[in-house]
Coordinates of C-alpha atoms in Angstrom, one line a residue:
Chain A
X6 CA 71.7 71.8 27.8
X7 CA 68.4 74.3 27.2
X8 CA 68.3 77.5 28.9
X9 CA 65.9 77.6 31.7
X10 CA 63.1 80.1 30.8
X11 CA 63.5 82.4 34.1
X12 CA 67.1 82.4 33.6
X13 CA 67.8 86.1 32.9
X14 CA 70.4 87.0 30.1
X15 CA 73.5 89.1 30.5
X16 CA 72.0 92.3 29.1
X17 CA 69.0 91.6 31.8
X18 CA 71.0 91.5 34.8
X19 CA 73.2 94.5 33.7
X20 CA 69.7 96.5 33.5
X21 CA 68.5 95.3 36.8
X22 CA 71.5 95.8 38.6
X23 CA 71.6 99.9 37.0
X24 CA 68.3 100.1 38.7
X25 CA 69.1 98.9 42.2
X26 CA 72.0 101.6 42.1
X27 CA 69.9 104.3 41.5
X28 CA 67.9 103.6 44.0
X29 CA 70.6 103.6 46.6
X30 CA 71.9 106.8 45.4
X31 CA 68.5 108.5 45.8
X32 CA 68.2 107.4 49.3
X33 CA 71.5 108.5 50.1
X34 CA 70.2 111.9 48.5
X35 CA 66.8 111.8 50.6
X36 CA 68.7 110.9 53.8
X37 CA 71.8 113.0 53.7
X38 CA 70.0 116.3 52.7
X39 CA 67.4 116.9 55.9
X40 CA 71.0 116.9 58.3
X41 CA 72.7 119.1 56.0
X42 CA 69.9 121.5 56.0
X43 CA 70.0 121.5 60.0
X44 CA 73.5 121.6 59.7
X45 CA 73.6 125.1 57.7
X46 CA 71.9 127.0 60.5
X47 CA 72.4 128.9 64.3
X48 CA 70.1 128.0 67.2
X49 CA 69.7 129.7 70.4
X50 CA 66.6 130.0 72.8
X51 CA 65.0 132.5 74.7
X52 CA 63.4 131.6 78.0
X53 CA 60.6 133.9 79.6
X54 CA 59.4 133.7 83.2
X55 CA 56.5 135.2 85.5
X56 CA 55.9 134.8 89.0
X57 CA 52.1 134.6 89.5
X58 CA 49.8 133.8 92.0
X59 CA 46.4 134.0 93.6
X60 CA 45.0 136.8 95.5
X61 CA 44.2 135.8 99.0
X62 CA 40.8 136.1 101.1
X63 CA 40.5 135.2 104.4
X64 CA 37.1 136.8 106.8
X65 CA 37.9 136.6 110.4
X66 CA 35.7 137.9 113.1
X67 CA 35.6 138.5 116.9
X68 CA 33.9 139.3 120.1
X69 CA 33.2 140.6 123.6
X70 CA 33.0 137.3 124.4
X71 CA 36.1 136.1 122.0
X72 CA 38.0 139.2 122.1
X73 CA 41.0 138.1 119.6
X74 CA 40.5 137.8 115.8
X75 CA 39.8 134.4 113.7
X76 CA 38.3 132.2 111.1
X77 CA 34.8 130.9 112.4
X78 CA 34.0 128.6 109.5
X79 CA 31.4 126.1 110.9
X80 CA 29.0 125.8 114.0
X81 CA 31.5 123.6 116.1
X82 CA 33.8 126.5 116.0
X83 CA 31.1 129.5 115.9
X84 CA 32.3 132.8 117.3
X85 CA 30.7 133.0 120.4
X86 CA 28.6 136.2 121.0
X87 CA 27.5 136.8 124.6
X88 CA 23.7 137.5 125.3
X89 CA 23.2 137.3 129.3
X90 CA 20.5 137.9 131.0
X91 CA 16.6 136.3 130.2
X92 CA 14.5 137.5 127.7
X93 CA 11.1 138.9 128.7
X94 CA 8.6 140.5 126.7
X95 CA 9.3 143.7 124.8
X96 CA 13.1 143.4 125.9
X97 CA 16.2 142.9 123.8
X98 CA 19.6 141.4 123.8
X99 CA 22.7 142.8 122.0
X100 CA 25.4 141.5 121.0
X101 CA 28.8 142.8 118.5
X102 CA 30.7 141.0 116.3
X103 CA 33.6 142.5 114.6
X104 CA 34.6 141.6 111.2
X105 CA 37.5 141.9 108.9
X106 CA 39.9 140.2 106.6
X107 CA 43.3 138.3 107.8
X108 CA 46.2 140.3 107.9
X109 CA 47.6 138.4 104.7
X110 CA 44.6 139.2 103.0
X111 CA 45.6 140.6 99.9
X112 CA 42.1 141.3 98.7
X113 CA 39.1 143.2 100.5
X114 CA 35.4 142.2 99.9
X115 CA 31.8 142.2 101.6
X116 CA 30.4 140.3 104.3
X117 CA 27.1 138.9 104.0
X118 CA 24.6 137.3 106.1
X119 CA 23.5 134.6 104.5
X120 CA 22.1 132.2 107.6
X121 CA 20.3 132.7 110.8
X122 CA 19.0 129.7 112.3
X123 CA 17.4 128.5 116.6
X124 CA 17.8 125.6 118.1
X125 CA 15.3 125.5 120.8
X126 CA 17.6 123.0 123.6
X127 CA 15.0 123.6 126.6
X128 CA 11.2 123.6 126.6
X129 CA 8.6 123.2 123.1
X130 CA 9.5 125.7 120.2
X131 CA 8.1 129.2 119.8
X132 CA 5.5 130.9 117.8
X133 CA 6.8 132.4 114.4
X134 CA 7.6 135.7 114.4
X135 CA 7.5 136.0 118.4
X136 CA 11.5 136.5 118.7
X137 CA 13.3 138.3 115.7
X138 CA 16.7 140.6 115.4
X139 CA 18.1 143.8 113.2
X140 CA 21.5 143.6 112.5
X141 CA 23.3 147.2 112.1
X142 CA 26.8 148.7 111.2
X143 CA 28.3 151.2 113.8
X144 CA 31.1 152.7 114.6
X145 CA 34.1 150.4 115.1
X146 CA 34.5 151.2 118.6
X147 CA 30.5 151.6 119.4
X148 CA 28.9 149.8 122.0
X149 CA 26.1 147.5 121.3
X150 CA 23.1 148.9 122.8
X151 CA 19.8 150.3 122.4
X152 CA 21.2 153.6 122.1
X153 CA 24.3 152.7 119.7
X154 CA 20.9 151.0 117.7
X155 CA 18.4 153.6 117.6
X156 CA 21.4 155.9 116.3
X157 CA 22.0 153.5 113.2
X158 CA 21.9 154.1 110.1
X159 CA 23.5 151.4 108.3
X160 CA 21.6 148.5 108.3
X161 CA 22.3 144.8 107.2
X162 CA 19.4 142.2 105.5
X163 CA 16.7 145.1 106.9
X164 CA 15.9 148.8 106.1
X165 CA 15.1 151.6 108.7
X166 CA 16.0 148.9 111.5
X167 CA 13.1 146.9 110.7
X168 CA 13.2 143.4 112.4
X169 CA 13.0 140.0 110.6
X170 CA 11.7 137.1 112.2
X171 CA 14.2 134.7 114.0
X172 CA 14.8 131.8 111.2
X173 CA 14.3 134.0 108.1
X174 CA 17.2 136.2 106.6
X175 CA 16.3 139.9 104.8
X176 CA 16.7 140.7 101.4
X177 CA 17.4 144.6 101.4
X178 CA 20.8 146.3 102.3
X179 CA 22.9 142.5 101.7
X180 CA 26.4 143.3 102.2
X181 CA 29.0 145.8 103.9
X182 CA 32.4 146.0 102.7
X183 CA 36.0 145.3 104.5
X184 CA 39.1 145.8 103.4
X185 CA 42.6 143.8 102.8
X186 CA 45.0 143.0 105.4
X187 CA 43.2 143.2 108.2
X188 CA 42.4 147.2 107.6
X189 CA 39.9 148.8 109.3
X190 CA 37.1 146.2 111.0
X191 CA 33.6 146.5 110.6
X192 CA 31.5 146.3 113.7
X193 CA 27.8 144.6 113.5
X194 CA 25.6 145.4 116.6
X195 CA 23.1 142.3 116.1
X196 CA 19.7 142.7 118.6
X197 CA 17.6 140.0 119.5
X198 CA 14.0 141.0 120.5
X199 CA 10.9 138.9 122.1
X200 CA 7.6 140.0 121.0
X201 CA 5.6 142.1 123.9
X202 CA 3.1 139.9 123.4
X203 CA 5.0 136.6 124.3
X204 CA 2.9 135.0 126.1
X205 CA 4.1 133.5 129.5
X206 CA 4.3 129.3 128.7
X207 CA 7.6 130.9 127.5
X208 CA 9.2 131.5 130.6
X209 CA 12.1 129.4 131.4
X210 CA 13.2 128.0 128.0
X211 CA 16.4 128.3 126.5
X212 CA 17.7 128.3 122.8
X213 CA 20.6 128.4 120.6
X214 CA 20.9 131.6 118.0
X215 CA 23.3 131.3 115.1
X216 CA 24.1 133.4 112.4
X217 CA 25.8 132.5 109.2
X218 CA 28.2 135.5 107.5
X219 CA 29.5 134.8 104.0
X220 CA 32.5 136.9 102.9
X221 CA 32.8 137.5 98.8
X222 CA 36.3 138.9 97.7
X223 CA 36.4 141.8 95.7
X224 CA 38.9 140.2 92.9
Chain B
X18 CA 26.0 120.6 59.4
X19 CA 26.2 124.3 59.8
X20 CA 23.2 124.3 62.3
X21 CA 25.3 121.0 63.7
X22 CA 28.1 123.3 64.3
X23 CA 25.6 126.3 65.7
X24 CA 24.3 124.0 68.4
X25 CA 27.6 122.3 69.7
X26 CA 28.6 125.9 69.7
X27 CA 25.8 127.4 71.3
X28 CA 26.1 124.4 73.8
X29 CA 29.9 124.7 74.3
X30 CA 29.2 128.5 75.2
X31 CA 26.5 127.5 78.1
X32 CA 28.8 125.5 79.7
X33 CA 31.9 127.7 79.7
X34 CA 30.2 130.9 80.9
X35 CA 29.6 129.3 84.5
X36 CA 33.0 129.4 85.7
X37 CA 33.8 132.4 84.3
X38 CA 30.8 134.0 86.5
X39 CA 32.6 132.1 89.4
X40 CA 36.1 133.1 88.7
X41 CA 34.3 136.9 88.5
X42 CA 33.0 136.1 91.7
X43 CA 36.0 136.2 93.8
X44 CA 36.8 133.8 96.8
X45 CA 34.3 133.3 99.8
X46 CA 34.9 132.6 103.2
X47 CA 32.1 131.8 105.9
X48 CA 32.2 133.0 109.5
X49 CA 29.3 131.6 112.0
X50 CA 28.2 133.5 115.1
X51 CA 26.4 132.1 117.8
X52 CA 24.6 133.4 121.0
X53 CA 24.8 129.9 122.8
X54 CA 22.3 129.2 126.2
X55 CA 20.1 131.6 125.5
X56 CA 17.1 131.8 127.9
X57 CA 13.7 133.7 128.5
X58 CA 13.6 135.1 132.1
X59 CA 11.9 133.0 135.0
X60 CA 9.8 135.2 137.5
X61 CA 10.2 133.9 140.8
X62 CA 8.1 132.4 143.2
X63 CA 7.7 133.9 146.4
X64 CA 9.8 131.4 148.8
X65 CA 11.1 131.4 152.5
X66 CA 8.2 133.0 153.9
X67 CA 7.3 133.6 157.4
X68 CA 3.7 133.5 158.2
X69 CA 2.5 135.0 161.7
X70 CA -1.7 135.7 162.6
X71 CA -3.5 137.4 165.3
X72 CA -6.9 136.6 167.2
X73 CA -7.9 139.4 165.3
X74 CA -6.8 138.0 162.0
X75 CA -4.1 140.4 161.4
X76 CA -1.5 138.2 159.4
X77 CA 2.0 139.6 158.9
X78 CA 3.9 137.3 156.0
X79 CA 7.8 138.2 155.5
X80 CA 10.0 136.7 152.6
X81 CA 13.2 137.6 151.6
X82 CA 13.3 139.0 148.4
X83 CA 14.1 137.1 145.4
X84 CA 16.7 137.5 142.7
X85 CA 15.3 137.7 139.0
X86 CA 17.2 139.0 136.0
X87 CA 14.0 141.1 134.9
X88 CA 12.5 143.9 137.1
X89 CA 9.4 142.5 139.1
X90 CA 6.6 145.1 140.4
X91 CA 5.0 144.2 143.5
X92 CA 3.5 140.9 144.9
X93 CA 0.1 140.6 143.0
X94 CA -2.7 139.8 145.6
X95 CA -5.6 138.1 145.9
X96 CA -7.9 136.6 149.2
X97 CA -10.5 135.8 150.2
X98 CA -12.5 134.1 153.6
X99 CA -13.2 130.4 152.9
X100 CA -15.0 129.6 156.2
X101 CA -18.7 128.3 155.3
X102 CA -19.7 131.9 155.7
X103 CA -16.9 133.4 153.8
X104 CA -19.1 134.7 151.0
X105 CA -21.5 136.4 153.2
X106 CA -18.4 137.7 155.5
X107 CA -16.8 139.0 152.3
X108 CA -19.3 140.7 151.6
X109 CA -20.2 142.2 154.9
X110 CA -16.2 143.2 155.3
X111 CA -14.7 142.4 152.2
X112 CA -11.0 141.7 151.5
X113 CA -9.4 143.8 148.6
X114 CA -6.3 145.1 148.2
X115 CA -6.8 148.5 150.1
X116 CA -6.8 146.1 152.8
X117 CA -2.8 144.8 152.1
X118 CA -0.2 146.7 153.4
X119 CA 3.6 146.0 151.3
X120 CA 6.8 147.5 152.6
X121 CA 10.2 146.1 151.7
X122 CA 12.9 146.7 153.9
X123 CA 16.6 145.9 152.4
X124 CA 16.3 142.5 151.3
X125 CA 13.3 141.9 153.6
X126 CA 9.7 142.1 151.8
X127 CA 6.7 142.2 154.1
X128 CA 3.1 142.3 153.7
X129 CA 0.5 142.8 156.3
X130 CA -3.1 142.2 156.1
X131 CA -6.5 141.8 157.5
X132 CA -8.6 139.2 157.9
X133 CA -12.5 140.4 158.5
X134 CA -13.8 141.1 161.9
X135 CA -16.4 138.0 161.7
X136 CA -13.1 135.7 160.5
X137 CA -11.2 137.1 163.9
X138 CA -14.6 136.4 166.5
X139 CA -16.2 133.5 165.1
X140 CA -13.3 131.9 163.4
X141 CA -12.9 131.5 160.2
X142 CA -10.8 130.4 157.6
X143 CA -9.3 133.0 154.9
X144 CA -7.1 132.0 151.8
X145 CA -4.8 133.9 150.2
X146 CA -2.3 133.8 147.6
X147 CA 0.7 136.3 145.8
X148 CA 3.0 136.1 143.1
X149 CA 5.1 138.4 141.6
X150 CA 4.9 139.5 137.6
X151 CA 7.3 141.5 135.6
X152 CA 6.7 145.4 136.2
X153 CA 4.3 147.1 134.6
X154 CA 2.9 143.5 133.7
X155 CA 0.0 145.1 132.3
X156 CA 1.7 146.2 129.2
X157 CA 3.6 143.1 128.5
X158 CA 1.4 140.6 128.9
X159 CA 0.5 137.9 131.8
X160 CA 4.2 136.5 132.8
X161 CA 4.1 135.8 136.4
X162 CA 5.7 133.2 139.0
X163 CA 4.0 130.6 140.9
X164 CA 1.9 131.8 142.7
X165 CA 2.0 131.1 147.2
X166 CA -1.1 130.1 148.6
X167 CA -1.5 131.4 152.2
X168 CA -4.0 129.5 154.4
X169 CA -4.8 131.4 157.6
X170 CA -7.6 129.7 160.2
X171 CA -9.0 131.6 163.1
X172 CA -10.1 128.8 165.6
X173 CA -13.0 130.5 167.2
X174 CA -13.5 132.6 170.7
X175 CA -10.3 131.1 171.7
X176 CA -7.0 129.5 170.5
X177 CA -3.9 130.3 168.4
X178 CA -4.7 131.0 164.6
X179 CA -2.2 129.1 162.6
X180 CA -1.2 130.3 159.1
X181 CA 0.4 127.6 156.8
X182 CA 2.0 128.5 153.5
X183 CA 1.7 126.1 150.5
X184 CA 4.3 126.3 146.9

């Protein structure tokens, strides 16, 4: 009977068979040796911890007319500041407004006006310039008159207690500061004027005033 | 390549320094103020008035007087006759406001005045009207209330003179 040609001899199959066991061995080498390495060593771990957190910044205001402290942040909720009386020419209306942060305030900052707007709700709008304001820093206990204002010194948006026109905001003197926690409130005297010259169409009309504060944190 | 890596770099720098300015900015809170139903004064009209003439033309008008939030001077004046000859009698014994007497008494306010002789004998017909302004009007401008028109007619030689006030 002839050999088959792919038929491998005796000395063939001894060789191939050497090879197939070396190969084993080796992996058993490759595999073994990365877990007896891990094996020959100590772990432990150390854990470290911090608490941290954000500062907090909260503005709150009040008035005579709102006498308790808190947040104002839009119109609907505007901190309501008490002008009575009619407007005539060469008078003026005052008004306070006392600021400082929340008592969990842990940072201070500044408070800036950043807004003053009219909203004419009676009769046709006025001439530019005809009613305008000065907003001033006083003593936290001051009253808000024409004496507390002719006495200031401190102004906000103006210099010297020059007036800006109702519907414009000043760009001199921007900010004062206030402190954290509800420390020590700032008190703005804010006067509205009408121009002597008014003339006397504008008898009888009546209007909105609003002004915008922006409070900045320190940190 | 390098000037690949400059520009992504210069680029990533641009956008990263924004919110650092903002995180250096701190927090911001907004408070809103508002003086609500605000109003310019109203001067008053001159209302309620009681209106009472002689033969002679003396007129004597009373009003209460009226409430305003501003401080009003006295009733401004002005008259004159009306008649067909009220031009010449004007000028022969003019009205002015020498001739208008004003006294206010508590909450009363009267003002008496004259009408000319001519008005008072031949009859006549003399107009008159008052408002009030804001004191010292005349260095802050023309505000004033309506003004009251009086009408005061003298029949003449005989009968009542009747004196009707008109808003």
């Amino acid at each position: 009977m002839p050999r088959h040609a792919n038929t491998p001899t005796a000395p063939e199959r001894s060789s191939k068979s050497a090879r197939v066991r070396a190969l084993l061995a080796g992996g058993l080498v490759l595999g073994i040796g990365i877990p007896a390495t891990t094996l020959a060593a100590w772990t432990d771990s150390e854990y470290l911890t911090t608490s941290v957190g954000t500062s907090r910044f909260d503005l709150e205001s009040r008035s005579a007319s709102a006498p308790t402290f808190a947040s104002h942040v839009n119109a609907a909720g505007a901190l309501a500041l008490g002008m009575p009386g009619g407007f005539s020419p060469g008078a003026s209306r005052f008004a306070y407004a006392d600021f400082r942060t929340s008592t969990d305030s842990t940072v201070g900052g500044t408070v800036q006006l950043t807004g003053q707007t009219i909203t004419v709700t009676s009769g046709a709008a006025f001439t530019a310039g005809d009613l305008s304001y000065r907003i001033a820093s006083v003593a936290a206990t001051a009253s808000c008159d024409a004496t507390t204002m002719a006495a200031a010194t401190t102004w906000l948006g103006s210099t010297a207690g020059a007036f800006t026109a109702i519907g414009e905001v000043g760009t001199t003197n921007l900010t004062v500061p206030v402190a954290a926690a509800a420390a020590t409130p700032v008190r703005l005297c804010v006067e509205a004027r009408l121009s002597a010259s008014a003339p006397s169409s504008y008898q009888g009309r009546s209007f909105d005033l609003a002004w915008v504060f922006t409070g900045t944190s320190a940190s | 390549m390098r000037r690949r890596l400059l520009l992504i770099a210069a680029v990533l720098a641009l956008v990263a320094v924004p919110a650092g300015s903002a995180t250096g900015a701190g927090w911001s809170d907004t408070e809103v103020a508002t003086a609500p139903a605000v109003s310019m004064a109203t001067i008053p009209a001159v209302t309620g008035t009681v209106c009472t003439a002689t033969r002679a033309g003396q007129t004597t008008v009373t009003w209460p007087a009226p409430t305003s939030s501003v401080a009003l001077g006295q009733p401004i004046f002005a008259a004159q006759s009306t008649a067909l000859l009220g031009p010449l009698l004007d000028t022969l014994l003019p009205l002015n406001p020498a001739n208008f007497t004003y006294t206010t008494t508590g909450s009363t306010n009267t003002v008496v005045f004259k009408a000319g002789l001519l008005d008072g004998l031949l009859g006549g017909l003399v107009g008159a009207n008052f408002y009030y302004a804001i004191q010292n009007v005349s260095a802050v401008g023309d505000w004033r209330g309506p003004a009251l028109q009086l009408h005061l007619s003298i029949p003449p030689l005989v009968g009542t003179p009747t004196c009707v006030a008109t808003p």
